[in-house]
Coordinates of C-alpha atoms in Angstrom, one line a residue:
M945 CA 12.4 2.3 -34.3
K946 CA 9.0 4.0 -33.7
L947 CA 6.1 1.6 -34.0
S948 CA 2.7 2.7 -35.5
K949 CA -0.3 2.4 -33.2
A950 CA -1.7 -0.4 -35.4
R951 CA 1.6 -2.4 -35.2
L952 CA 1.8 -1.7 -31.4
A953 CA -1.7 -3.0 -30.9
L954 CA -0.9 -6.1 -33.0
I955 CA 2.2 -6.8 -30.8
I956 CA 0.3 -6.3 -27.6
G957 CA -2.5 -8.6 -28.8
A958 CA -0.1 -11.3 -29.8
A959 CA 1.8 -11.1 -26.5
G960 CA -1.5 -11.5 -24.7
L961 CA -1.6 -15.1 -25.8
L962 CA 1.5 -15.9 -23.7
L963 CA 1.1 -17.7 -20.5
L964 CA 1.9 -15.3 -17.8
V965 CA 3.3 -15.9 -14.3
A966 CA 2.7 -13.8 -11.3
V967 CA 6.0 -14.1 -9.3
V968 CA 7.3 -12.8 -6.1
V969 CA 10.8 -11.5 -6.6
S970 CA 13.5 -12.5 -4.2
P971 CA 15.1 -9.9 -1.9
L972 CA 18.4 -10.4 -3.7
L973 CA 16.9 -9.7 -7.1
L974 CA 15.1 -6.6 -5.8
M975 CA 18.4 -5.4 -4.3
S976 CA 19.9 -5.5 -7.8
M977 CA 17.1 -3.5 -9.4
P978 CA 18.0 -0.2 -11.0
S979 CA 17.7 2.8 -8.8
F980 CA 15.5 4.7 -11.3
L981 CA 12.4 2.7 -10.3
S982 CA 9.6 5.2 -9.7
S983 CA 5.9 5.7 -10.0
G984 CA 5.8 7.0 -13.5
G985 CA 2.8 9.0 -12.3
T986 CA 1.8 12.4 -11.4
S987 CA 1.0 13.7 -7.9
V988 CA -2.4 15.2 -7.3
D989 CA -3.7 17.6 -4.7
C990 CA -5.9 17.0 -1.7
N991 CA -9.1 17.7 -3.5
D992 CA -8.3 15.8 -6.7
Q993 CA -9.6 12.3 -5.7
A994 CA -12.6 12.5 -8.0
Q995 CA -10.3 13.1 -11.0
V996 CA -8.2 10.1 -10.1
E997 CA -11.3 7.9 -10.2
E998 CA -12.7 9.1 -13.5
V999 CA -13.2 6.4 -16.1
S1000 CA -12.4 7.0 -19.8
D1001 CA -14.9 6.0 -22.6
S1002 CA -12.4 3.3 -23.6
A1003 CA -12.5 1.7 -20.1
A1004 CA -16.3 1.9 -19.9
S1005 CA -16.7 0.1 -23.2
D1006 CA -14.0 -2.5 -22.6
I1007 CA -14.3 -3.5 -19.0
P1008 CA -17.3 -5.6 -17.9
A1009 CA -19.4 -3.6 -15.4
E1010 CA -18.9 -6.1 -12.6
Y1011 CA -15.1 -5.9 -13.0
L1012 CA -15.0 -2.2 -13.3
E1013 CA -16.8 -1.7 -9.9
L1014 CA -14.4 -4.2 -8.3
Y1015 CA -11.3 -2.5 -9.6
K1016 CA -12.6 0.9 -8.3
E1017 CA -13.8 -0.5 -5.0
Y1018 CA -10.6 -2.4 -4.1
G1019 CA -8.3 0.2 -5.6
K1020 CA -9.8 2.8 -3.2
K1021 CA -10.0 0.4 -0.3
I1022 CA -6.4 -0.8 -0.5
G1023 CA -4.9 2.4 -1.8
V1024 CA -3.7 1.6 -5.3
Q1025 CA -4.7 3.1 -8.7
W1026 CA -7.9 1.4 -10.0
N1027 CA -6.7 1.8 -13.5
I1028 CA -3.5 -0.1 -12.8
L1029 CA -5.6 -2.9 -11.3
A1030 CA -7.8 -2.9 -14.3
A1031 CA -4.8 -2.9 -16.7
V1032 CA -3.4 -5.9 -14.9
G1033 CA -6.8 -7.7 -15.3
K1034 CA -6.9 -6.8 -19.0
R1035 CA -3.3 -7.8 -19.7
E1036 CA -3.6 -11.1 -17.8
T1037 CA -7.0 -12.5 -18.9
D1038 CA -9.0 -9.7 -20.7
H1039 CA -11.0 -9.3 -17.5
G1040 CA -11.7 -13.0 -17.1
R1041 CA -12.9 -13.4 -20.7
S1042 CA -9.9 -15.4 -21.9
T1043 CA -10.5 -19.1 -22.7
L1044 CA -6.9 -20.1 -22.0
P1045 CA -6.1 -22.8 -19.5
G1046 CA -6.1 -21.6 -15.8
V1047 CA -8.5 -18.7 -16.1
Q1048 CA -11.8 -20.4 -15.2
S1049 CA -10.4 -23.6 -13.7
G1050 CA -7.1 -25.5 -13.3
T1051 CA -3.8 -23.7 -13.9
N1052 CA -1.8 -22.8 -17.0
A1053 CA 1.5 -24.5 -17.7
A1054 CA 3.3 -22.2 -15.2
G1055 CA 0.8 -22.9 -12.4
A1056 CA -1.1 -19.6 -12.5
A1057 CA -4.8 -19.4 -12.1
G1058 CA -7.8 -17.1 -12.0
P1059 CA -8.7 -13.8 -13.7
M1060 CA -5.6 -12.1 -12.1
Q1061 CA -3.3 -15.0 -12.7
F1062 CA -1.9 -15.8 -9.3
L1063 CA 0.5 -18.6 -8.8
I1064 CA -1.2 -21.1 -6.5
S1065 CA 1.8 -20.8 -4.2
T1066 CA 1.5 -17.0 -3.9
W1067 CA -2.3 -17.3 -3.3
G1068 CA -1.8 -19.5 -0.3
G1069 CA -1.1 -23.1 -1.5
K1070 CA -4.4 -24.0 -3.0
A1071 CA -7.0 -22.4 -5.2
R1072 CA -9.8 -22.2 -2.6
I1073 CA -9.1 -21.5 1.1
A1074 CA -11.5 -21.0 4.0
T1075 CA -10.9 -17.6 5.5
S1076 CA -10.8 -19.2 8.9
S1077 CA -7.5 -20.8 7.9
T1078 CA -4.1 -19.3 8.5
V1079 CA -2.8 -18.2 5.1
N1080 CA 0.7 -17.3 4.0
G1081 CA -0.1 -15.5 0.7
Y1082 CA -2.5 -13.1 -0.9
A1083 CA -5.7 -15.2 -0.7
S1084 CA -8.5 -12.8 -0.1
D1085 CA -12.3 -13.0 0.4
G1086 CA -13.7 -10.1 -1.5
D1087 CA -17.3 -11.1 -1.6
G1088 CA -17.5 -12.2 2.1
D1089 CA -18.6 -15.8 1.5
G1090 CA -16.0 -17.3 3.8
V1091 CA -13.8 -18.6 1.0
A1092 CA -10.8 -17.0 -0.8
D1093 CA -11.4 -18.3 -4.3
I1094 CA -8.6 -17.7 -6.8
Y1095 CA -11.2 -17.9 -9.7
N1096 CA -13.7 -15.5 -8.1
P1097 CA -13.2 -12.0 -9.5
A1098 CA -13.9 -10.2 -6.2
D1099 CA -11.4 -12.4 -4.3
A1100 CA -8.8 -12.3 -7.0
I1101 CA -8.9 -8.5 -7.6
L1102 CA -8.7 -7.8 -3.9
G1103 CA -5.7 -10.1 -3.6
A1104 CA -4.0 -8.4 -6.6
A1105 CA -4.6 -5.0 -5.0
K1106 CA -2.9 -6.2 -1.8
M1107 CA 0.0 -7.6 -3.7
L1108 CA 0.6 -4.4 -5.6
K1109 CA 0.3 -2.4 -2.4
R1110 CA 2.7 -4.7 -0.6
N1111 CA 5.3 -4.2 -3.3
G1112 CA 5.3 -0.4 -3.7
A1113 CA 2.1 0.9 -5.2
P1114 CA 0.8 3.5 -5.5
E1115 CA 4.0 5.6 -5.4
N1116 CA 6.4 2.9 -6.8
V1117 CA 3.9 1.3 -9.1
R1118 CA 6.5 0.2 -11.7
Q1119 CA 8.3 -1.7 -9.0
A1120 CA 5.0 -3.3 -7.9
L1121 CA 4.2 -4.4 -11.4
F1122 CA 7.7 -5.8 -11.9
V1123 CA 7.1 -8.0 -8.9
Y1124 CA 3.7 -9.0 -10.2
N1125 CA 5.3 -10.2 -13.5
R1126 CA 9.1 -10.0 -13.8
A1127 CA 9.5 -8.3 -17.2
W1128 CA 9.9 -4.6 -18.0
W1129 CA 7.9 -5.1 -21.3
Y1130 CA 5.0 -6.3 -19.1
V1131 CA 5.3 -3.2 -16.9
D1132 CA 5.3 -0.9 -19.9
Q1133 CA 2.3 -2.6 -21.5
V1134 CA 0.2 -2.5 -18.2
E1135 CA 1.0 1.2 -17.8
E1136 CA 0.0 1.9 -21.4
I1137 CA -3.4 0.2 -20.8
A1138 CA -3.8 2.0 -17.5
R1139 CA -3.4 5.4 -19.2
R1140 CA -6.0 4.5 -21.8
Y1141 CA -8.4 3.5 -19.0
A1142 CA -8.1 6.8 -17.1
K1143 CA -10.0 9.8 -18.4
S1144 CA -7.0 12.0 -17.5
G1145 CA -4.8 9.7 -19.6
D1146 CA -2.3 9.3 -16.8
V1147 CA -1.3 7.0 -13.9
K1148 CA -1.8 9.3 -10.9
V1149 CA -0.6 8.9 -7.3
P1150 CA -3.4 9.2 -4.8
P1151 CA -3.6 12.5 -2.9
Q1152 CA -2.4 11.2 0.5
A1153 CA 1.1 11.2 -1.0
S1154 CA 1.0 14.9 -1.8
E1155 CA 2.8 17.4 0.5
E1156 CA 0.0 19.9 -0.1
C1157 CA -2.1 17.8 2.3
D1158 CA 0.3 18.4 5.2
E1159 CA -1.0 21.8 6.4
P1160 CA -4.6 20.7 7.0
L1161 CA -3.4 17.7 8.9
V1162 CA -1.2 19.8 11.2
E1163 CA -3.9 22.4 11.7
A1164 CA -6.4 19.7 12.7
A1165 CA -4.1 18.3 15.4
P1166 CA -5.9 18.1 18.8
S1167 CA -3.1 20.1 20.5
D1168 CA 0.0 22.2 19.7
L1169 CA 2.1 19.4 21.0
V1170 CA 0.6 16.9 18.6
A1171 CA 1.0 19.5 15.8
K1172 CA 4.7 19.5 16.5
I1173 CA 4.9 15.7 16.4
L1174 CA 3.0 15.7 13.0
Q1175 CA 5.1 18.5 11.6
F1176 CA 8.3 16.6 12.2
A1177 CA 7.0 13.2 11.1
L1178 CA 5.4 14.5 7.8
A1179 CA 8.7 16.3 7.0
Q1180 CA 10.4 12.9 6.9
R1181 CA 8.2 11.7 4.0
G1182 CA 10.2 10.6 1.0
K1183 CA 13.2 9.5 3.1
P1184 CA 14.3 5.8 2.9
Y1185 CA 13.6 3.0 5.3
L1186 CA 16.6 1.8 7.3
W1187 CA 16.4 -0.9 9.9
G1188 CA 17.4 0.6 13.2
G1189 CA 17.4 4.1 11.7
T1190 CA 16.5 7.1 13.8
G1191 CA 17.5 9.8 11.3
P1192 CA 18.2 12.3 10.2
D1193 CA 18.6 10.7 6.7
A1194 CA 16.7 7.4 7.2
F1195 CA 14.4 5.7 9.7
D1196 CA 12.7 2.5 10.6
C1197 CA 9.0 2.3 11.6
S1198 CA 9.5 3.0 15.3
G1199 CA 12.5 5.2 14.7
V1200 CA 10.6 8.0 12.9
I1201 CA 8.0 8.0 15.6
Y1202 CA 10.7 8.1 18.4
A1203 CA 12.3 11.0 16.5
A1204 CA 9.0 12.9 16.0
Y1205 CA 8.2 12.7 19.7
K1206 CA 11.8 13.8 20.5
A1207 CA 11.4 16.8 18.2
A1208 CA 8.4 17.8 20.3
G1209 CA 10.5 17.5 23.5
L1210 CA 9.2 14.1 24.6
K1211 CA 11.0 10.9 25.2
I1212 CA 9.3 7.5 24.5
P1213 CA 10.7 4.0 24.0
R1214 CA 12.8 3.5 20.9
T1215 CA 11.5 0.1 19.4
T1216 CA 8.1 -1.2 18.3
F1217 CA 8.2 -3.9 20.9
T1218 CA 8.7 -1.4 23.7
Q1219 CA 6.4 1.2 22.3
W1220 CA 3.4 -1.2 22.3
P1221 CA 3.1 -1.6 26.1
F1222 CA 4.1 2.0 26.7
G1223 CA 1.1 3.9 25.6
V1224 CA -2.4 3.7 27.0
K1225 CA -4.6 1.4 24.8
V1226 CA -7.2 3.2 22.7
L1227 CA -10.4 1.6 21.3
E1228 CA -10.7 1.4 17.5
G1229 CA -12.7 4.4 16.3
E1230 CA -11.4 6.6 19.2
E1231 CA -7.9 7.0 17.8
Q1232 CA -6.7 10.5 17.0
P1233 CA -3.6 12.2 15.5
G1234 CA -0.5 11.5 17.5
D1235 CA -1.6 8.0 18.5
L1236 CA 0.2 4.9 17.4
V1237 CA -1.3 2.0 15.3
F1238 CA 0.3 -1.4 15.6
F1239 CA 0.4 -4.4 13.3
N1240 CA 1.3 -8.1 13.6
A1241 CA 4.0 -8.0 11.0
G1242 CA 7.7 -8.9 10.9
P1243 CA 9.8 -11.8 12.2
G1244 CA 9.1 -13.0 15.8
T1245 CA 5.9 -11.0 16.2
S1246 CA 2.4 -11.9 17.4
P1247 CA -0.8 -10.1 18.2
D1248 CA 0.5 -9.6 21.7
S1249 CA 3.9 -8.5 20.5
P1250 CA 3.4 -6.5 17.2
G1251 CA 6.4 -5.8 15.1
H1252 CA 5.3 -2.8 13.0
V1253 CA 4.0 0.6 14.0
G1254 CA 2.6 3.7 12.3
L1255 CA 1.8 7.2 13.5
V1256 CA -1.9 8.2 13.1
V1257 CA -2.0 11.6 11.2
S1258 CA -5.8 11.6 10.6
K1259 CA -8.7 9.2 10.8
G1260 CA -7.8 6.2 8.7
K1261 CA -4.3 7.6 7.7
M1262 CA -0.9 7.0 9.2
L1263 CA 2.7 7.9 8.4
E1264 CA 4.9 4.8 8.2
A1265 CA 8.3 3.6 7.4
R1266 CA 7.3 0.2 6.3
C1267 CA 10.3 -1.8 4.8
R1268 CA 13.3 -1.4 2.6
L1269 CA 11.5 -2.7 -0.5
C1270 CA 8.2 -0.9 0.2
G1271 CA 9.3 2.5 -1.0
P1272 CA 10.0 5.7 1.0
I1273 CA 8.4 6.9 4.2
K1274 CA 4.8 8.0 3.3
V1275 CA 1.3 8.5 4.4
T1276 CA -0.9 5.4 3.8
S1277 CA -4.2 3.9 4.9
Y1278 CA -4.2 1.7 8.1
Q1279 CA -7.9 0.7 7.6
A1280 CA -7.0 -1.5 4.6
R1281 CA -4.5 -3.6 6.7
G1282 CA -5.9 -6.9 7.9
N1283 CA -3.2 -7.5 10.5
R1284 CA -3.8 -4.4 12.7
V1285 CA -3.8 -5.3 16.4
G1286 CA -4.6 -2.0 18.1
F1287 CA -3.9 1.6 19.0
T1288 CA -2.1 3.3 21.8
R1289 CA -1.7 6.9 23.1
P1290 CA 1.8 7.6 24.4
L1291 CA 0.7 11.0 25.5
Q1292 CA -1.3 9.4 28.3
N1293 CA 1.6 7.5 29.7
P1294 CA 2.3 8.8 33.3
D1295 CA 6.0 9.4 32.4
V1296 CA 5.0 11.4 29.3
L1297 CA 2.4 13.4 31.3
E1298 CA 5.3 14.4 33.7
Q1299 CA 7.4 15.4 30.7
I1300 CA 4.6 17.6 29.4
K1301 CA 4.2 19.3 32.8
K1302 CA 7.9 20.2 32.7
L1303 CA 7.7 21.4 29.1
Q1304 CA 4.8 23.7 30.2
N1305 CA 6.5 24.8 33.4
P1306 CA 10.3 24.4 33.2
T1307 CA 10.7 25.5 36.9
L1308 CA 9.1 22.3 38.2

C-alpha cells in the first residue's frame, strides 16, 4: 500500500514518541543479517566533498544552529555522513528538544539517555565520565572540558559518530544504523530524514571511498617502489576481511600490507605483532605513503604491542582491512582514531634495504 506524504509524516511523528534504545548487536546476530546490507548511498568523486556537506533549506530551518555545526564538524572529523548523524539526532530526540524522560536528565524506561539516546552501558557505565578514566564504550569529550557527558550535545554527537563509524559507516550506513537501533523501520526512517537534510537529496559516501581517487594517490607516491605498493593495496579495496587472510580473495589487516609489499618484490613480517617492531619508527606528522600506522586494538594488545595496522596512502588516510563486521577493505581516516600508537617505515629496515638493492641490481 502506498502511503501519502501526509500519512507518512503522521506515522513518523507518532513513532517519535516511542522510547528508543541504542543497542550493540551481538556478533551472532550480525552473522545472521541478510547479505544485502549496503550503504544505500551514491559514490562521489574526489572533488565532490563540498556537495556532500551542503545543507538543504529543510535542514537549516529544522536543526538548531549549534547542533548543525556539531553534526557537520564530527561527521567530517570521524568520517561519517553529517546528514545521517543529524537524522539520528532528529529521530531520537528532535535534536535535544524532546521533553521525554532521559533526554535532559535521568534515563528513559530502557536506560537510554541524552540527545543521541545512548544506553548508559554503551556510553561507558555512567552518564558522566572523566576523560582521564579508562572507558569501555563510546563516551567522548567533544567540547574538551575533561568530562564525557552523555547529556552534552557535543559529547553525545561525537560518541554517536564514533559508534556509526565503528559499525560500518559511511559505506555500510544501513548496517551501522541497524546496530544503533535494531529495527529496519528505524533505519528506513533515519535515511528518509537524512535525504531531506541534504541539498542533494541523497545519502552520499565520502570521496575517499571512490576508486577515481586512486590515480592521484599513486602518482603522489614518494618513489616508484611505494607506487607499486599502493597500486596493489588500493586494488584490494572492496574485498572482505578474513582473519589470517593473505589473499587473493580476502585479507586481514596485516595480510593486505604483507601482500602489497610482496607485490612490489619485498618481504616483510606477516603479522601485526611482528610488523610493529620491524619498521623504523616515524614521528607523527612525518609519515608518508607506504608507511604503516598502528593501533591499540584487538584482543591481547597494548600500546607496546598493537593489534591493528593500516597502510598510509596519503596524509591522514590509510587503507585498512579492519574487521569482519566493519565492511570491506577501504580507505579511511587514521587521524580520527583515538587509539593510534605510532607509525613505522618498513622500507628503512636494514633487511628491506638489502632487498631493494637486489631489486635494483639483480647481479648483487
